[in-house]
mmCIF file of C-alpha atoms in Angstrom:
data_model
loop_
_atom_site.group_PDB
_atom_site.id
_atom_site.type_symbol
_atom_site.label_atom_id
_atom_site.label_comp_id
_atom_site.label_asym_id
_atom_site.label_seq_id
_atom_site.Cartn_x
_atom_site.Cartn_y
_atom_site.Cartn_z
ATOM 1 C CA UNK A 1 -45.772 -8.979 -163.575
ATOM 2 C CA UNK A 2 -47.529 -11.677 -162.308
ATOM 3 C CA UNK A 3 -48.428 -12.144 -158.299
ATOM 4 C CA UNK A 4 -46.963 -14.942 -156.750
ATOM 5 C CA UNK A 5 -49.572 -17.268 -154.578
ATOM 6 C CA UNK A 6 -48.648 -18.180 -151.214
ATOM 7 C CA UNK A 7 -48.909 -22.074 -151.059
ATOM 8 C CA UNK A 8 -50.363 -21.855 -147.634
ATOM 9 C CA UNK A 9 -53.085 -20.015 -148.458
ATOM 10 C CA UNK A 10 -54.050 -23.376 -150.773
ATOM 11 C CA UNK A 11 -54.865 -25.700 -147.524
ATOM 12 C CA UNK A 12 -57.145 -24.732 -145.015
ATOM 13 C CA UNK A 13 -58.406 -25.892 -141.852
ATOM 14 C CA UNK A 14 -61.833 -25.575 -139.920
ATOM 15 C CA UNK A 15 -63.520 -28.082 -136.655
ATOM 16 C CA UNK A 16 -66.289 -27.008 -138.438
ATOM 17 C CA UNK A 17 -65.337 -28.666 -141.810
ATOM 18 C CA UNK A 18 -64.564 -32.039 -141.803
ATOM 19 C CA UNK A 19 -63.702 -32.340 -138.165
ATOM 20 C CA UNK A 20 -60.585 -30.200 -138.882
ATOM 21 C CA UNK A 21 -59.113 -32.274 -141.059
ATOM 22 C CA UNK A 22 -56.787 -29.870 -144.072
ATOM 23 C CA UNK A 23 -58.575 -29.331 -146.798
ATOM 24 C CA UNK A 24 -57.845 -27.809 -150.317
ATOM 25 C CA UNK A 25 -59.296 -24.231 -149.338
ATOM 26 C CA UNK A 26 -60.842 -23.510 -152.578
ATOM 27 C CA UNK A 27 -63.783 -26.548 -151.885
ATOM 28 C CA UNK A 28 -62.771 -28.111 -148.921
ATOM 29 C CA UNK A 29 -61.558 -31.269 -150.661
ATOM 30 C CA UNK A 30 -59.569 -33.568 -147.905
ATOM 31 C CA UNK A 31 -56.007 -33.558 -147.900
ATOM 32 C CA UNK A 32 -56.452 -37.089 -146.439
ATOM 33 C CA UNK A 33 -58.392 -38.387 -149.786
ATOM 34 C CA UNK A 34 -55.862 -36.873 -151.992
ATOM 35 C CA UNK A 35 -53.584 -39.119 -149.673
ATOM 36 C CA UNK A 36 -55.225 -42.308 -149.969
ATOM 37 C CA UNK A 37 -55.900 -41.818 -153.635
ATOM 38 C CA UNK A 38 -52.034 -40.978 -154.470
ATOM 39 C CA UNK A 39 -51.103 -44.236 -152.073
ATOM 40 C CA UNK A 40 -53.995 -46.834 -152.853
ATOM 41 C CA UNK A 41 -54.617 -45.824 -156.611
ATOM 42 C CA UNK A 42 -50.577 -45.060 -157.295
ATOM 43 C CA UNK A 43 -51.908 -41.834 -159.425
ATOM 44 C CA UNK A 44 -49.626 -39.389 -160.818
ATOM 45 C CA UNK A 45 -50.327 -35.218 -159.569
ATOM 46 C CA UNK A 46 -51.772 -35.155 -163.364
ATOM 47 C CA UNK A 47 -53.554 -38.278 -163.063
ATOM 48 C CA UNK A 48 -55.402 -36.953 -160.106
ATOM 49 C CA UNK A 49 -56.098 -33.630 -161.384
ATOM 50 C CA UNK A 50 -57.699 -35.342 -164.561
ATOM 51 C CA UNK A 51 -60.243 -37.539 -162.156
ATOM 52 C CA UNK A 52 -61.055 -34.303 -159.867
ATOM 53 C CA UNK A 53 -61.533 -31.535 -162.578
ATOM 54 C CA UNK A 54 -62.523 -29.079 -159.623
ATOM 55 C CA UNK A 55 -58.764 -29.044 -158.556
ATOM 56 C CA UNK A 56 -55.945 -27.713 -160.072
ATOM 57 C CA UNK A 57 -52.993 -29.003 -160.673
ATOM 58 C CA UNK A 58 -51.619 -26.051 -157.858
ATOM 59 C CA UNK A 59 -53.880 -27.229 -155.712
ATOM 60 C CA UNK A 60 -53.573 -31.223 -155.762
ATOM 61 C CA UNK A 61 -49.420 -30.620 -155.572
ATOM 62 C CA UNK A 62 -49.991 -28.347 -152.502
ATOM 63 C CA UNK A 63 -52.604 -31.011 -151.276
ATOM 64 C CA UNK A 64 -49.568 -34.132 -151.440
ATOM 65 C CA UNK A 65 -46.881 -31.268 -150.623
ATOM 66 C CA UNK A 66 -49.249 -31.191 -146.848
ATOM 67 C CA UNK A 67 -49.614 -34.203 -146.933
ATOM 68 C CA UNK A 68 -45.984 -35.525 -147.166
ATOM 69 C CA UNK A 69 -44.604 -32.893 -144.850
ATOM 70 C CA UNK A 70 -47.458 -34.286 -142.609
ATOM 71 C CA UNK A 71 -47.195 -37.963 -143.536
ATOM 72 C CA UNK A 72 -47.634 -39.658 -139.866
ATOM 73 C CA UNK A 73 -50.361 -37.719 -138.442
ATOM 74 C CA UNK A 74 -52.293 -37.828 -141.167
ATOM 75 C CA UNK A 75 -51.448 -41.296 -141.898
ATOM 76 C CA UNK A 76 -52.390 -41.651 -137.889
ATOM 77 C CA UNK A 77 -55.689 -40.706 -138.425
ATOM 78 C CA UNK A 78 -56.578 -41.859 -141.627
ATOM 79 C CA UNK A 79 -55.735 -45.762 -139.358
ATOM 80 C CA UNK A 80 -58.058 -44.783 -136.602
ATOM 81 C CA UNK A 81 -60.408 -43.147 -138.876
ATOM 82 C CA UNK A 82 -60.543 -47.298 -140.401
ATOM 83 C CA UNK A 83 -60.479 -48.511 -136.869
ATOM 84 C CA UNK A 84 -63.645 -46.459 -135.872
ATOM 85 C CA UNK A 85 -65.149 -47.301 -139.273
ATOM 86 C CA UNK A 86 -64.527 -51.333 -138.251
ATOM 87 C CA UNK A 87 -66.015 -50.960 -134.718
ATOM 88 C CA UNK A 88 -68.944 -49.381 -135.818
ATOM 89 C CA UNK A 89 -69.598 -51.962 -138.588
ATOM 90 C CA UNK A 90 -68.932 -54.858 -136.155
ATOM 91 C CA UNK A 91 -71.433 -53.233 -133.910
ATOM 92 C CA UNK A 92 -73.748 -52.963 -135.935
ATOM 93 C CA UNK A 93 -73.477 -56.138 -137.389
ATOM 94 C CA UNK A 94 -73.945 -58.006 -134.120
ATOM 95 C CA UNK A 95 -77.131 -55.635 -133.450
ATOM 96 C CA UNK A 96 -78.831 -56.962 -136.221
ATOM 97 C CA UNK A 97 -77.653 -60.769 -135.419
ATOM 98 C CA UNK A 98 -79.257 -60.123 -132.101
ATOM 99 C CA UNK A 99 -82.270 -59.301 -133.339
#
């Protein structure tokens, strides 16, 4: 018989690992990635699996299973994430101009 996996043991989450941010447990893959992958590439489950060997197919449909039960926070940060990201670059940016 075989032994049935709990699907929440397939996400994990740690401050110490990727400031928190779910993960695939089994290598700490981002939950977010898998997000912006299935949304900006329009990849299938399969499709995904194919490009990241080191997941299985389990873990990349738990991954978009967390991440649709989640959608708006992690969408949330995923914008400020890119909002950060910007700030920083214009910062920089002008730092160097003033040089």
């Amino acid at each position: 018989m075989n032994t049935a996996t709990d699907i929440g043991t397939l996400i994990s989450s740690s401050p110490a690992h990727y400031g928190g941010w779910p993960c695939i447990a089994s290598c700490g893959f981002p939950v977010a990635n898998l997000a912006v992958i299935m949304n900006e590439e329009h990849l299938t489950a399969e499709e995904i699996q194919s490009d990241l060997p080191h997941l299985t197919l389990a873990e990349v449909y738990a991954g978009i299973a967390y991440y649709l039960l989640n959608k708006d926070e992690i969408d949330a940060d995923l914008a400020l994430d890119a909002a950060l990201f910007r700030e920083e670059a214009a910062a920089a940016k002008a730092s160097r101009a003033a040089l």
